[in-house]
PDB file of N, CA and C in Angstrom:
ATOM      1  N   UNK A  19       0.851  -1.178   0.000  1.00 93.00           N
ATOM      2  CA  UNK A  19       0.000   0.000   0.000  1.00 93.00           C
ATOM      3  C   UNK A  19       0.894   1.239   0.000  1.00 93.00           C
ATOM      4  N   UNK A  20       0.508   2.212  -0.818  1.00 96.00           N
ATOM      5  CA  UNK A  20       1.237   3.473  -0.875  1.00 96.00           C
ATOM      6  C   UNK A  20       0.346   4.574  -0.301  1.00 96.00           C
ATOM      7  N   UNK A  21       0.850   5.322   0.658  1.00 97.00           N
ATOM      8  CA  UNK A  21       0.111   6.428   1.270  1.00 97.00           C
ATOM      9  C   UNK A  21       0.844   7.735   0.992  1.00 97.00           C
ATOM     10  N   UNK A  22       0.091   8.733   0.572  1.00 98.00           N
ATOM     11  CA  UNK A  22       0.686  10.028   0.248  1.00 98.00           C
ATOM     12  C   UNK A  22      -0.260  11.139   0.674  1.00 98.00           C
ATOM     13  N   UNK A  23       0.312  12.197   1.210  1.00 98.00           N
ATOM     14  CA  UNK A  23      -0.466  13.392   1.539  1.00 98.00           C
ATOM     15  C   UNK A  23       0.049  14.528   0.669  1.00 98.00           C
ATOM     16  N   UNK A  24      -0.862  15.068  -0.146  1.00 97.00           N
ATOM     17  CA  UNK A  24      -0.558  16.241  -0.955  1.00 97.00           C
ATOM     18  C   UNK A  24      -0.962  17.463  -0.136  1.00 97.00           C
ATOM     19  N   UNK A  25      -0.069  18.435  -0.044  1.00 97.00           N
ATOM     20  CA  UNK A  25      -0.378  19.604   0.788  1.00 97.00           C
ATOM     21  C   UNK A  25       0.260  20.864   0.228  1.00 97.00           C
ATOM     22  N   UNK A  26      -0.268  21.998   0.694  1.00 97.00           N
ATOM     23  CA  UNK A  26       0.342  23.285   0.385  1.00 97.00           C
ATOM     24  C   UNK A  26       1.072  23.765   1.629  1.00 97.00           C
ATOM     25  N   UNK A  27       1.991  24.680   1.420  1.00 93.00           N
ATOM     26  CA  UNK A  27       2.827  25.170   2.512  1.00 93.00           C
ATOM     27  C   UNK A  27       2.021  25.857   3.611  1.00 93.00           C
ATOM     28  N   UNK A  28       0.996  26.614   3.236  1.00 92.00           N
ATOM     29  CA  UNK A  28       0.244  27.416   4.210  1.00 92.00           C
ATOM     30  C   UNK A  28      -0.897  26.675   4.895  1.00 92.00           C
ATOM     31  N   UNK A  29      -1.090  25.422   4.595  1.00 93.00           N
ATOM     32  CA  UNK A  29      -2.193  24.663   5.185  1.00 93.00           C
ATOM     33  C   UNK A  29      -1.858  24.270   6.626  1.00 93.00           C
ATOM     34  N   UNK A  30      -2.728  24.622   7.575  1.00 93.00           N
ATOM     35  CA  UNK A  30      -2.454  24.268   8.967  1.00 93.00           C
ATOM     36  C   UNK A  30      -2.855  22.838   9.337  1.00 93.00           C
ATOM     37  N   UNK A  31      -3.459  22.092   8.419  1.00 96.00           N
ATOM     38  CA  UNK A  31      -4.039  20.787   8.760  1.00 96.00           C
ATOM     39  C   UNK A  31      -3.241  19.583   8.302  1.00 96.00           C
ATOM     40  N   UNK A  32      -2.294  19.746   7.401  1.00 96.00           N
ATOM     41  CA  UNK A  32      -1.664  18.569   6.799  1.00 96.00           C
ATOM     42  C   UNK A  32      -0.830  17.764   7.776  1.00 96.00           C
ATOM     43  N   UNK A  33      -0.164  18.414   8.722  1.00 96.00           N
ATOM     44  CA  UNK A  33       0.664  17.653   9.660  1.00 96.00           C
ATOM     45  C   UNK A  33      -0.185  16.779  10.582  1.00 96.00           C
ATOM     46  N   UNK A  34      -1.278  17.335  11.100  1.00 96.00           N
ATOM     47  CA  UNK A  34      -2.169  16.543  11.952  1.00 96.00           C
ATOM     48  C   UNK A  34      -2.841  15.444  11.140  1.00 96.00           C
ATOM     49  N   UNK A  35      -3.174  15.730   9.895  1.00 97.00           N
ATOM     50  CA  UNK A  35      -3.737  14.690   9.030  1.00 97.00           C
ATOM     51  C   UNK A  35      -2.747  13.540   8.885  1.00 97.00           C
ATOM     52  N   UNK A  36      -1.469  13.863   8.760  1.00 97.00           N
ATOM     53  CA  UNK A  36      -0.436  12.827   8.671  1.00 97.00           C
ATOM     54  C   UNK A  36      -0.330  12.004   9.937  1.00 97.00           C
ATOM     55  N   UNK A  37      -0.411  12.670  11.091  1.00 97.00           N
ATOM     56  CA  UNK A  37      -0.363  11.929  12.360  1.00 97.00           C
ATOM     57  C   UNK A  37      -1.559  10.993  12.484  1.00 97.00           C
ATOM     58  N   UNK A  38      -2.731  11.490  12.132  1.00 97.00           N
ATOM     59  CA  UNK A  38      -3.937  10.659  12.202  1.00 97.00           C
ATOM     60  C   UNK A  38      -3.877   9.504  11.209  1.00 97.00           C
ATOM     61  N   UNK A  39      -3.355   9.772  10.026  1.00 98.00           N
ATOM     62  CA  UNK A  39      -3.229   8.707   9.037  1.00 98.00           C
ATOM     63  C   UNK A  39      -2.282   7.623   9.530  1.00 98.00           C
ATOM     64  N   UNK A  40      -1.197   8.011  10.175  1.00 98.00           N
ATOM     65  CA  UNK A  40      -0.245   7.025  10.710  1.00 98.00           C
ATOM     66  C   UNK A  40      -0.937   6.117  11.720  1.00 98.00           C
ATOM     67  N   UNK A  41      -1.712   6.695  12.628  1.00 97.00           N
ATOM     68  CA  UNK A  41      -2.435   5.905  13.630  1.00 97.00           C
ATOM     69  C   UNK A  41      -3.449   4.992  12.945  1.00 97.00           C
ATOM     70  N   UNK A  42      -4.147   5.517  11.942  1.00 96.00           N
ATOM     71  CA  UNK A  42      -5.150   4.721  11.227  1.00 96.00           C
ATOM     72  C   UNK A  42      -4.507   3.580  10.456  1.00 96.00           C
ATOM     73  N   UNK A  43      -3.382   3.837   9.817  1.00 97.00           N
ATOM     74  CA  UNK A  43      -2.672   2.771   9.116  1.00 97.00           C
ATOM     75  C   UNK A  43      -2.246   1.681  10.083  1.00 97.00           C
ATOM     76  N   UNK A  44      -1.690   2.074  11.211  1.00 96.00           N
ATOM     77  CA  UNK A  44      -1.260   1.097  12.218  1.00 96.00           C
ATOM     78  C   UNK A  44      -2.444   0.278  12.724  1.00 96.00           C
ATOM     79  N   UNK A  45      -3.572   0.957  12.959  1.00 95.00           N
ATOM     80  CA  UNK A  45      -4.753   0.286  13.519  1.00 95.00           C
ATOM     81  C   UNK A  45      -5.402  -0.671  12.522  1.00 95.00           C
ATOM     82  N   UNK A  46      -5.152  -0.474  11.245  1.00 94.00           N
ATOM     83  CA  UNK A  46      -5.772  -1.331  10.228  1.00 94.00           C
ATOM     84  C   UNK A  46      -4.781  -2.337   9.631  1.00 94.00           C
ATOM     85  N   UNK A  47      -3.668  -2.536  10.316  1.00 94.00           N
ATOM     86  CA  UNK A  47      -2.728  -3.578   9.910  1.00 94.00           C
ATOM     87  C   UNK A  47      -1.716  -3.167   8.861  1.00 94.00           C
ATOM     88  N   UNK A  48      -1.505  -1.874   8.678  1.00 94.00           N
ATOM     89  CA  UNK A  48      -0.568  -1.379   7.665  1.00 94.00           C
ATOM     90  C   UNK A  48       0.613  -0.658   8.316  1.00 94.00           C
ATOM     91  N   UNK A  49       1.183  -1.298   9.341  1.00 95.00           N
ATOM     92  CA  UNK A  49       2.263  -0.672  10.096  1.00 95.00           C
ATOM     93  C   UNK A  49       3.494  -0.379   9.251  1.00 95.00           C
ATOM     94  N   UNK A  50       3.728  -1.156   8.207  1.00 97.00           N
ATOM     95  CA  UNK A  50       4.935  -0.962   7.402  1.00 97.00           C
ATOM     96  C   UNK A  50       4.745   0.090   6.295  1.00 97.00           C
ATOM     97  N   UNK A  51       3.531   0.576   6.119  1.00 96.00           N
ATOM     98  CA  UNK A  51       3.276   1.574   5.084  1.00 96.00           C
ATOM     99  C   UNK A  51       3.924   2.898   5.468  1.00 96.00           C
ATOM    100  N   UNK A  52       4.713   3.422   4.552  1.00 97.00           N
ATOM    101  CA  UNK A  52       5.368   4.708   4.739  1.00 97.00           C
ATOM    102  C   UNK A  52       4.469   5.789   4.144  1.00 97.00           C
ATOM    103  N   UNK A  53       4.332   6.893   4.848  1.00 98.00           N
ATOM    104  CA  UNK A  53       3.551   8.027   4.340  1.00 98.00           C
ATOM    105  C   UNK A  53       4.513   8.999   3.662  1.00 98.00           C
ATOM    106  N   UNK A  54       4.224   9.321   2.423  1.00 98.00           N
ATOM    107  CA  UNK A  54       4.998  10.304   1.669  1.00 98.00           C
ATOM    108  C   UNK A  54       4.250  11.630   1.711  1.00 98.00           C
ATOM    109  N   UNK A  55       4.984  12.709   1.920  1.00 98.00           N
ATOM    110  CA  UNK A  55       4.393  14.045   1.943  1.00 98.00           C
ATOM    111  C   UNK A  55       4.890  14.802   0.715  1.00 98.00           C
ATOM    112  N   UNK A  56       3.948  15.311  -0.082  1.00 97.00           N
ATOM    113  CA  UNK A  56       4.298  16.019  -1.303  1.00 97.00           C
ATOM    114  C   UNK A  56       3.781  17.446  -1.231  1.00 97.00           C
ATOM    115  N   UNK A  57       4.707  18.401  -1.289  1.00 97.00           N
ATOM    116  CA  UNK A  57       4.350  19.810  -1.298  1.00 97.00           C
ATOM    117  C   UNK A  57       3.882  20.189  -2.700  1.00 97.00           C
ATOM    118  N   UNK A  58       2.676  20.722  -2.786  1.00 97.00           N
ATOM    119  CA  UNK A  58       2.139  21.231  -4.042  1.00 97.00           C
ATOM    120  C   UNK A  58       2.391  22.740  -4.010  1.00 97.00           C
ATOM    121  N   UNK A  59       3.376  23.181  -4.782  1.00 96.00           N
ATOM    122  CA  UNK A  59       3.860  24.554  -4.659  1.00 96.00           C
ATOM    123  C   UNK A  59       3.348  25.502  -5.739  1.00 96.00           C
ATOM    124  N   UNK A  60       2.627  24.978  -6.734  1.00 95.00           N
ATOM    125  CA  UNK A  60       2.131  25.846  -7.804  1.00 95.00           C
ATOM    126  C   UNK A  60       0.860  25.249  -8.405  1.00 95.00           C
ATOM    127  N   UNK A  61       0.129  26.088  -9.096  1.00 93.00           N
ATOM    128  CA  UNK A  61      -1.070  25.605  -9.786  1.00 93.00           C
ATOM    129  C   UNK A  61      -0.709  24.561 -10.832  1.00 93.00           C
ATOM    130  N   UNK A  62       0.434  24.748 -11.471  1.00 94.00           N
ATOM    131  CA  UNK A  62       0.883  23.778 -12.472  1.00 94.00           C
ATOM    132  C   UNK A  62       1.156  22.424 -11.816  1.00 94.00           C
ATOM    133  N   UNK A  63       1.757  22.432 -10.645  1.00 94.00           N
ATOM    134  CA  UNK A  63       2.010  21.178  -9.921  1.00 94.00           C
ATOM    135  C   UNK A  63       0.696  20.535  -9.495  1.00 94.00           C
ATOM    136  N   UNK A  64      -0.261  21.348  -9.071  1.00 93.00           N
ATOM    137  CA  UNK A  64      -1.570  20.823  -8.658  1.00 93.00           C
ATOM    138  C   UNK A  64      -2.286  20.149  -9.822  1.00 93.00           C
ATOM    139  N   UNK A  65      -2.074  20.657 -11.017  1.00 92.00           N
ATOM    140  CA  UNK A  65      -2.723  20.092 -12.197  1.00 92.00           C
ATOM    141  C   UNK A  65      -2.155  18.732 -12.570  1.00 92.00           C
ATOM    142  N   UNK A  66      -0.974  18.399 -12.063  1.00 93.00           N
ATOM    143  CA  UNK A  66      -0.304  17.143 -12.417  1.00 93.00           C
ATOM    144  C   UNK A  66      -0.665  15.975 -11.496  1.00 93.00           C
ATOM    145  N   UNK A  67      -1.363  16.255 -10.402  1.00 92.00           N
ATOM    146  CA  UNK A  67      -1.693  15.226  -9.412  1.00 92.00           C
ATOM    147  C   UNK A  67      -3.187  15.303  -9.085  1.00 92.00           C
ATOM    148  N   UNK A  68      -3.751  14.280  -8.445  1.00 92.00           N
ATOM    149  CA  UNK A  68      -5.172  14.317  -8.085  1.00 92.00           C
ATOM    150  C   UNK A  68      -5.410  15.175  -6.837  1.00 92.00           C
ATOM    151  N   UNK A  69      -5.150  16.474  -6.951  1.00 94.00           N
ATOM    152  CA  UNK A  69      -5.214  17.407  -5.825  1.00 94.00           C
ATOM    153  C   UNK A  69      -6.626  17.945  -5.671  1.00 94.00           C
ATOM    154  N   UNK A  70      -7.176  17.822  -4.463  1.00 94.00           N
ATOM    155  CA  UNK A  70      -8.524  18.323  -4.167  1.00 94.00           C
ATOM    156  C   UNK A  70      -8.475  19.319  -3.018  1.00 94.00           C
ATOM    157  N   UNK A  71      -7.333  19.963  -2.841  1.00 94.00           N
ATOM    158  CA  UNK A  71      -7.134  20.872  -1.721  1.00 94.00           C
ATOM    159  C   UNK A  71      -6.257  20.202  -0.687  1.00 94.00           C
ATOM    160  N   UNK A  72      -5.694  21.015   0.183  1.00 96.00           N
ATOM    161  CA  UNK A  72      -4.739  20.529   1.178  1.00 96.00           C
ATOM    162  C   UNK A  72      -5.392  20.314   2.534  1.00 96.00           C
ATOM    163  N   UNK A  73      -5.228  19.128   3.095  1.00 97.00           N
ATOM    164  CA  UNK A  73      -4.503  17.959   2.609  1.00 97.00           C
ATOM    165  C   UNK A  73      -5.387  17.025   1.786  1.00 97.00           C
ATOM    166  N   UNK A  74      -4.821  16.505   0.708  1.00 96.00           N
ATOM    167  CA  UNK A  74      -5.451  15.426  -0.049  1.00 96.00           C
ATOM    168  C   UNK A  74      -4.727  14.143   0.340  1.00 96.00           C
ATOM    169  N   UNK A  75      -5.470  13.166   0.808  1.00 97.00           N
ATOM    170  CA  UNK A  75      -4.901  11.908   1.283  1.00 97.00           C
ATOM    171  C   UNK A  75      -5.101  10.853   0.198  1.00 97.00           C
ATOM    172  N   UNK A  76      -3.994  10.372  -0.346  1.00 96.00           N
ATOM    173  CA  UNK A  76      -4.044   9.376  -1.411  1.00 96.00           C
ATOM    174  C   UNK A  76      -3.598   8.014  -0.888  1.00 96.00           C
ATOM    175  N   UNK A  77      -4.334   6.992  -1.267  1.00 96.00           N
ATOM    176  CA  UNK A  77      -3.938   5.611  -1.001  1.00 96.00           C
ATOM    177  C   UNK A  77      -3.843   4.931  -2.366  1.00 96.00           C
ATOM    178  N   UNK A  78      -2.659   4.442  -2.662  1.00 95.00           N
ATOM    179  CA  UNK A  78      -2.401   3.832  -3.970  1.00 95.00           C
ATOM    180  C   UNK A  78      -2.810   4.765  -5.110  1.00 95.00           C
ATOM    181  N   UNK A  79      -2.562   6.068  -4.923  1.00 93.00           N
ATOM    182  CA  UNK A  79      -2.819   7.057  -5.962  1.00 93.00           C
ATOM    183  C   UNK A  79      -4.241   7.547  -6.085  1.00 93.00           C
ATOM    184  N   UNK A  80      -5.141   7.042  -5.223  1.00 93.00           N
ATOM    185  CA  UNK A  80      -6.557   7.411  -5.271  1.00 93.00           C
ATOM    186  C   UNK A  80      -6.930   8.177  -4.008  1.00 93.00           C
ATOM    187  N   UNK A  81      -7.716   9.239  -4.178  1.00 94.00           N
ATOM    188  CA  UNK A  81      -8.171  10.048  -3.050  1.00 94.00           C
ATOM    189  C   UNK A  81      -8.979   9.169  -2.095  1.00 94.00           C
ATOM    190  N   UNK A  82      -8.558   9.116  -0.850  1.00 95.00           N
ATOM    191  CA  UNK A  82      -9.244   8.290   0.147  1.00 95.00           C
ATOM    192  C   UNK A  82     -10.638   8.832   0.446  1.00 95.00           C
ATOM    193  N   UNK A  83     -10.851  10.107   0.186  1.00 93.00           N
ATOM    194  CA  UNK A  83     -12.147  10.754   0.396  1.00 93.00           C
ATOM    195  C   UNK A  83     -12.555  11.450  -0.904  1.00 93.00           C
ATOM    196  N   UNK A  84     -13.030  10.671  -1.883  1.00 88.00           N
ATOM    197  CA  UNK A  84     -13.372  11.253  -3.179  1.00 88.00           C
ATOM    198  C   UNK A  84     -14.354  12.416  -3.029  1.00 88.00           C
ATOM    199  N   UNK A  85     -14.110  13.459  -3.807  1.00 79.00           N
ATOM    200  CA  UNK A  85     -14.964  14.642  -3.745  1.00 79.00           C
ATOM    201  C   UNK A  85     -15.453  14.986  -5.141  1.00 79.00           C
ATOM    202  N   UNK A  86     -16.100  16.113  -5.246  1.00 70.00           N
ATOM    203  CA  UNK A  86     -16.686  16.532  -6.515  1.00 70.00           C
ATOM    204  C   UNK A  86     -15.637  16.763  -7.602  1.00 70.00           C
ATOM    205  N   UNK A  87     -14.408  16.994  -7.212  1.00 72.00           N
ATOM    206  CA  UNK A  87     -13.430  17.196  -8.266  1.00 72.00           C
ATOM    207  C   UNK A  87     -12.081  17.668  -7.754  1.00 72.00           C
ATOM    208  N   UNK A  88     -11.220  17.852  -8.706  1.00 79.00           N
ATOM    209  CA  UNK A  88      -9.877  18.313  -8.431  1.00 79.00           C
ATOM    210  C   UNK A  88      -9.832  19.828  -8.512  1.00 79.00           C
ATOM    211  N   UNK A  89      -8.720  20.391  -8.037  1.00 84.00           N
ATOM    212  CA  UNK A  89      -8.527  21.825  -8.135  1.00 84.00           C
ATOM    213  C   UNK A  89      -7.065  22.117  -8.449  1.00 84.00           C
ATOM    214  N   UNK A  90      -6.853  23.194  -9.140  1.00 87.00           N
ATOM    215  CA  UNK A  90      -5.502  23.679  -9.360  1.00 87.00           C
ATOM    216  C   UNK A  90      -5.192  24.823  -8.402  1.00 87.00           C
ATOM    217  N   UNK A  91      -6.201  25.213  -7.615  1.00 89.00           N
ATOM    218  CA  UNK A  91      -6.012  26.285  -6.641  1.00 89.00           C
ATOM    219  C   UNK A  91      -5.200  25.784  -5.458  1.00 89.00           C
ATOM    220  N   UNK A  92      -4.279  26.601  -4.989  1.00 93.00           N
ATOM    221  CA  UNK A  92      -3.490  26.256  -3.806  1.00 93.00           C
ATOM    222  C   UNK A  92      -4.302  26.661  -2.585  1.00 93.00           C
ATOM    223  N   UNK A  93      -5.224  25.791  -2.210  1.00 93.00           N
ATOM    224  CA  UNK A  93      -6.187  26.091  -1.154  1.00 93.00           C
ATOM    225  C   UNK A  93      -6.271  24.941  -0.163  1.00 93.00           C
ATOM    226  N   UNK A  94      -6.778  25.270   1.006  1.00 94.00           N
ATOM    227  CA  UNK A  94      -7.021  24.240   2.014  1.00 94.00           C
ATOM    228  C   UNK A  94      -8.298  23.484   1.652  1.00 94.00           C
ATOM    229  N   UNK A  95      -8.350  22.249   2.071  1.00 93.00           N
ATOM    230  CA  UNK A  95      -9.511  21.400   1.830  1.00 93.00           C
ATOM    231  C   UNK A  95     -10.367  21.349   3.085  1.00 93.00           C
ATOM    232  N   UNK A  96     -11.654  21.187   2.890  1.00 93.00           N
ATOM    233  CA  UNK A  96     -12.588  21.068   4.006  1.00 93.00           C
ATOM    234  C   UNK A  96     -13.239  19.689   3.930  1.00 93.00           C
ATOM    235  N   UNK A  97     -13.267  19.004   5.059  1.00 94.00           N
ATOM    236  CA  UNK A  97     -13.874  17.679   5.154  1.00 94.00           C
ATOM    237  C   UNK A  97     -15.129  17.764   6.014  1.00 94.00           C
ATOM    238  N   UNK A  98     -16.154  17.016   5.642  1.00 93.00           N
ATOM    239  CA  UNK A  98     -17.347  16.889   6.468  1.00 93.00           C
ATOM    240  C   UNK A  98     -17.073  15.804   7.508  1.00 93.00           C
ATOM    241  N   UNK A  99     -17.155  16.177   8.777  1.00 95.00           N
ATOM    242  CA  UNK A  99     -16.931  15.234   9.864  1.00 95.00           C
ATOM    243  C   UNK A  99     -18.182  15.179  10.736  1.00 95.00           C
ATOM    244  N   UNK A 100     -18.271  14.215  11.644  1.00 95.00           N
ATOM    245  CA  UNK A 100     -19.422  14.163  12.550  1.00 95.00           C
ATOM    246  C   UNK A 100     -19.557  15.429  13.408  1.00 95.00           C
ATOM    247  N   UNK A 101     -18.453  16.145  13.599  1.00 93.00           N
ATOM    248  CA  UNK A 101     -18.470  17.372  14.403  1.00 93.00           C
ATOM    249  C   UNK A 101     -18.712  18.615  13.547  1.00 93.00           C
ATOM    250  N   UNK A 102     -18.867  18.434  12.234  1.00 95.00           N
ATOM    251  CA  UNK A 102     -19.047  19.559  11.322  1.00 95.00           C
ATOM    252  C   UNK A 102     -17.863  19.656  10.369  1.00 95.00           C
ATOM    253  N   UNK A 103     -17.735  20.772   9.682  1.00 95.00           N
ATOM    254  CA  UNK A 103     -16.653  20.957   8.729  1.00 95.00           C
ATOM    255  C   UNK A 103     -15.319  21.101   9.457  1.00 95.00           C
ATOM    256  N   UNK A 104     -14.285  20.470   8.885  1.00 95.00           N
ATOM    257  CA  UNK A 104     -12.953  20.509   9.504  1.00 95.00           C
ATOM    258  C   UNK A 104     -11.893  20.434   8.410  1.00 95.00           C
ATOM    259  N   UNK A 105     -10.691  20.798   8.769  1.00 95.00           N
ATOM    260  CA  UNK A 105      -9.584  20.807   7.823  1.00 95.00           C
ATOM    261  C   UNK A 105      -8.961  19.448   7.576  1.00 95.00           C
ATOM    262  N   UNK A 106      -9.437  18.433   8.264  1.00 96.00           N
ATOM    263  CA  UNK A 106      -8.913  17.074   8.094  1.00 96.00           C
ATOM    264  C   UNK A 106      -9.965  16.093   8.610  1.00 96.00           C
ATOM    265  N   UNK A 107      -9.938  14.865   8.113  1.00 97.00           N
ATOM    266  CA  UNK A 107     -10.895  13.861   8.601  1.00 97.00           C
ATOM    267  C   UNK A 107     -10.564  13.451  10.039  1.00 97.00           C
ATOM    268  N   UNK A 108     -11.561  12.898  10.708  1.00 96.00           N
ATOM    269  CA  UNK A 108     -11.345  12.411  12.069  1.00 96.00           C
ATOM    270  C   UNK A 108     -10.563  11.091  12.021  1.00 96.00           C
ATOM    271  N   UNK A 109     -10.063  10.691  13.161  1.00 94.00           N
ATOM    272  CA  UNK A 109      -9.365   9.413  13.269  1.00 94.00           C
ATOM    273  C   UNK A 109     -10.280   8.271  12.836  1.00 94.00           C
ATOM    274  N   UNK A 110     -11.517   8.302  13.295  1.00 95.00           N
ATOM    275  CA  UNK A 110     -12.481   7.260  12.936  1.00 95.00           C
ATOM    276  C   UNK A 110     -12.775   7.216  11.447  1.00 95.00           C
ATOM    277  N   UNK A 111     -12.915   8.378  10.829  1.00 96.00           N
ATOM    278  CA  UNK A 111     -13.164   8.422   9.389  1.00 96.00           C
ATOM    279  C   UNK A 111     -11.992   7.833   8.608  1.00 96.00           C
ATOM    280  N   UNK A 112     -10.781   8.139   9.023  1.00 97.00           N
ATOM    281  CA  UNK A 112      -9.600   7.584   8.358  1.00 97.00           C
ATOM    282  C   UNK A 112      -9.567   6.066   8.472  1.00 97.00           C
ATOM    283  N   UNK A 113      -9.801   5.554   9.659  1.00 95.00           N
ATOM    284  CA  UNK A 113      -9.762   4.108   9.869  1.00 95.00           C
ATOM    285  C   UNK A 113     -10.861   3.417   9.068  1.00 95.00           C
ATOM    286  N   UNK A 114     -12.042   3.991   9.058  1.00 95.00           N
ATOM    287  CA  UNK A 114     -13.157   3.407   8.297  1.00 95.00           C
ATOM    288  C   UNK A 114     -12.849   3.418   6.796  1.00 95.00           C
ATOM    289  N   UNK A 115     -12.323   4.528   6.300  1.00 95.00           N
ATOM    290  CA  UNK A 115     -12.006   4.623   4.876  1.00 95.00           C
ATOM    291  C   UNK A 115     -10.906   3.633   4.491  1.00 95.00           C
ATOM    292  N   UNK A 116      -9.913   3.478   5.349  1.00 95.00           N
ATOM    293  CA  UNK A 116      -8.834   2.508   5.060  1.00 95.00           C
ATOM    294  C   UNK A 116      -9.374   1.081   5.079  1.00 95.00           C
ATOM    295  N   UNK A 117     -10.233   0.770   6.033  1.00 91.00           N
ATOM    296  CA  UNK A 117     -10.805  -0.566   6.120  1.00 91.00           C
ATOM    297  C   UNK A 117     -11.650  -0.864   4.879  1.00 91.00           C
ATOM    298  N   UNK A 118     -12.347   0.142   4.373  1.00 89.00           N
ATOM    299  CA  UNK A 118     -13.180  -0.030   3.184  1.00 89.00           C
ATOM    300  C   UNK A 118     -12.362  -0.092   1.907  1.00 89.00           C
ATOM    301  N   UNK A 119     -11.144   0.460   1.963  1.00 79.00           N
ATOM    302  CA  UNK A 119     -10.283   0.525   0.777  1.00 79.00           C
ATOM    303  C   UNK A 119      -9.881  -0.865   0.306  1.00 79.00           C
ATOM    304  N   UNK A 120      -9.775  -1.783   1.242  1.00 62.00           N
ATOM    305  CA  UNK A 120      -9.468  -3.142   0.820  1.00 62.00           C
ATOM    306  C   UNK A 120      -8.136  -3.567   1.275  1.00 62.00           C
TER     307      UNK A 120
END
């Protein structure tokens, strides 16, 4: 399994998203999976990857939380969580999405 977080420099959520993803990977039996962090520094770079805002969490190259579409804007992403809108998914959402991923 390949895990990657696409992020922009100014996003305050990508580091915590990475910590939560690490815990979720460990909890779902993927302890050896390394998380790669990719800085999306330009609109041109965003156009080359499946970027849906920062942080975009990819598993095997696919957005773990598919949304309406991609963006070339260097913007933060908003996730719908049980607590309302947030800059990153909850720990439970990550674990559930990973378990469903296969």
